[in-house]
Backbone as a ProteinNet text record, in pm:
[ID]
protein_1_A
[PRIMARY]
TLIEKEIAAHSDFIRILNLFHYEFQNISLAFEAITHSSFLNEFTLFSKHNEKLEFLGDSVLNILISNAIYHL
[TERTIARY]
-1136.1	-1239.9	-1178	-1264.9	-1219.2	-1147.5	-1198.8	-1136.2	-996.7	-979.8	-846.6	-748.2	-794.9	-709.7	-672.4	-768.1	-742	-640.3	-653.1	-558.6	-421.1	-416.8	-289.1	-222.9	-301.6	-245.9	-185.7	-252.7	-201.9	-75.3	-73.6	43.9	163.4	138.6	246.2	304.9	218.7	265	353.6	314.3	394.1	531.2	534	661.2	751.5	693.5	772.3	829.7	748.6	798.1	912.5	905.2	1011.6	1143.8	1139.3	1261.9	1340.2	1270.1	1335.1	1391.7	1360.3	1407	1370.6	1250.2	1202.1	1071.5	1059.6	938.7	849.9	733.8	639.4	565	541.5	462.4	316.4	269.5	130.1	127.5	119.2	124.5	5.1	-110.2	-227.7	-210.3	-140.4	-112.7	-15.8	80.7	173.5	98.5	5.7	-72.6	-162.4	-221.4	-306.4	-226.4	-102.9	-18.5	7.7	7.9	36.2	-89.2	-205.6	-329.5	-398.6	-405.6	-475.7	-625.3	-706.5	-852.1	-907.2	-844.3	-891.9	-874.6	-777.9	-756.9	-879	-945.2	-1061.5	-1182.8	-1182.1	-1291.7	-1292.7	-1174.9	-1164	-1158.7	-1098.4	-1076.9	-1153.9	-1255.9	-1344.3	-1300.1	-1205.4	-1159.4	-1089.6	-1026.4	-956	-1047.6	-1048.4	-1144.4	-1079.8	-949.4	-884.6	-787.2	-779.7	-685.1	-599.4	-506.2	-401.2	-433.2	-555.5	-583.6	-568.4	-611.4	-593.7	-446	-371.9	-228.7	-156.4	-200.5	-140.5	-164.4	-285.6	-318.5	-233.8	-221	-140.2	6.9	59.4	198.3	222	129.1	141.1	140.8	56.1	48.8	178.7	235.3	362.4	472.4	478.1	579.4	562.2	437.8	413.2	465.2	443.1	492.5	644.6	708.7	855.1	916.9	860.1	913.6	890.1	772.1	743.3	838.6	864.9	957.7	1099	1141.5	1275.8	1288.8	1187	1190.4	1188.9	1109.1	1100	1235.3	1310.2	1436.4	1556.4	1535.8	1646.9	1710.5
1046.9	1001.4	917.8	852.5	766.7	845.9	960.8	1041.5	1086.7	1121.5	1160	1043.7	920.2	802.3	778.5	799.5	779.8	881.9	1005.1	1109.3	1079.1	1031.3	995.4	880.7	781.7	669.2	719.4	810.1	865.4	947.2	1024.5	1104.6	1015.7	905.4	811.1	752.7	722.6	668.7	769.8	895.7	1001	1011	1004	1010	892.6	774.3	656.1	673.2	723.2	745.5	845.3	946.4	1046.6	987.7	881.6	815.4	756.6	718.2	657.7	761	886.8	995.6	970.3	918.1	893.8	969.6	1041.1	1119.1	1048.1	1007.6	939.7	1042.2	1007.7	1096.2	1094.5	978.5	964.3	900	981.8	933.3	842.8	869.7	787.8	646.4	632.8	500.5	423.9	493	430	382.8	463.9	424.6	306.2	308.1	197	67.1	75.9	-42.8	-114.8	-45	-110.3	-128.5	-89.8	-96.6	-230.7	-308	-435.7	-410.5	-497.4	-477	-478.6	-551.5	-554.5	-418.8	-340.1	-205.5	-118.8	-140.9	-59.7	-90.7	-205.9	-238.1	-143.3	-94.2	-5.4	141.9	170.3	308.4	336.1	417	441.4	557.8	637.9	751.9	705.6	589.2	535.1	437.1	441.9	359.7	254.9	257.7	163.4	74.5	-50.6	-144.4	-205.8	-289.2	-334.7	-457.8	-508.8	-635.1	-626.6	-516.8	-501.6	-493.1	-415.7	-402.3	-534	-608.5	-738.9	-834.3	-835	-920.2	-882.6	-753.1	-706.2	-746.8	-725.8	-762.9	-911.8	-993.1	-1138.2	-1177.7	-1112	-1142	-1106.1	-992.3	-950.7	-1048.5	-1086.3	-1183.6	-1317.5	-1361.3	-1487.6	-1481.4	-1369.7	-1353.7	-1357.3	-1283.2	-1278.2	-1413.9	-1483.3	-1614.7	-1716.4	-1713.1	-1804.8	-1780.6	-1654.8	-1620.5	-1669.7	-1651.4	-1694.8	-1846.3	-1918.5	-2065.4	-2113.1	-2049.4	-2087.8	-2072.7	-1969.6	-1941.3	-2011.9	-2100.3	-2174.2	-2270.9
1944.5	1853.9	1741.7	1666.7	1558.2	1450.1	1415.1	1309.3	1352.9	1479.5	1528.4	1515.8	1544.9	1532.4	1385.9	1295.7	1153.6	1102.8	1143.2	1103.2	1161.5	1284.6	1347.1	1272.2	1228.1	1152.1	1021.4	955.3	829.6	855.4	962.5	997.9	1030.7	1100.7	1131.4	1003.4	908.3	781	709.1	708.1	643.8	712.2	845	917.9	882.8	869	832.1	692	599.3	462.9	461	543.6	549	597.1	675.6	721.5	604.2	497.9	381.6	285.2	307.6	221.1	74.7	54.3	-81.4	-97.7	-206.4	-229	-331	-287.9	-375.5	-460.4	-585.7	-671.8	-629.8	-582.1	-541.6	-403.1	-301.5	-163.5	-130.1	-190.2	-161	-216.5	-328.4	-383.2	-293.1	-237.3	-142.2	-18.5	29.8	147	113.8	-5.9	-48.7	-56.1	-101.4	-118.4	13.1	124.4	252.7	339	286.9	365.9	345.6	452	448.9	462.9	402.5	406.8	549.5	640.2	778.6	847.2	800.8	854.9	829.4	715.9	680.2	767.4	833.9	925.8	1044.8	1081.5	1197.1	1158.1	1044.1	1003.2	874.6	884.4	770.1	682.6	727.6	650.5	522.3	529.7	414.8	343.6	212.1	139.6	49.2	34.2	-56.9	19.1	-25.6	34	-75.7	-38.2	-128.3	-211.3	-206.2	-273.5	-425.1	-487	-632.8	-667.7	-589.8	-616	-591.1	-490	-460.5	-577.1	-630.2	-744.4	-866.1	-891.1	-1003.3	-985.8	-866.5	-838.4	-853.8	-805.4	-820.6	-967.8	-1046.6	-1189.9	-1260.6	-1227.3	-1287.6	-1249.6	-1123.3	-1079.9	-1150.5	-1169	-1240	-1382.9	-1449.7	-1586.8	-1589.2	-1500.3	-1497.4	-1465.3	-1368.3	-1329.9	-1440.8	-1501.7	-1612.7	-1728.5	-1758.8	-1865.8	-1834.1	-1711.2	-1670.9	-1679	-1635.5	-1639.1	-1784.2	-1865.3	-2007.9	-2076.9	-2041.8	-2109.1	-2045.5	-1951.5	-1889.8	-1986.7
[MASK]
++++++++++++++++++++++++++++++++++++++++++++++++++++++++++++++++++++++++

């Protein structure tokens, strides 16, 4: 069923994270960071995707790069 596939996808993600031997304080935020919006079209158990985090990351990078160029 669809719910079994969604749970399996989440379990696979947890297994991949364990390979890195890094413990996240907020596992749902880590999952959100790698979840593309198209993934949510197929899997309804998850409700958040990475677009907000992508926008935030792009903004931070723009500030850092602008600052570095300004100080050259």
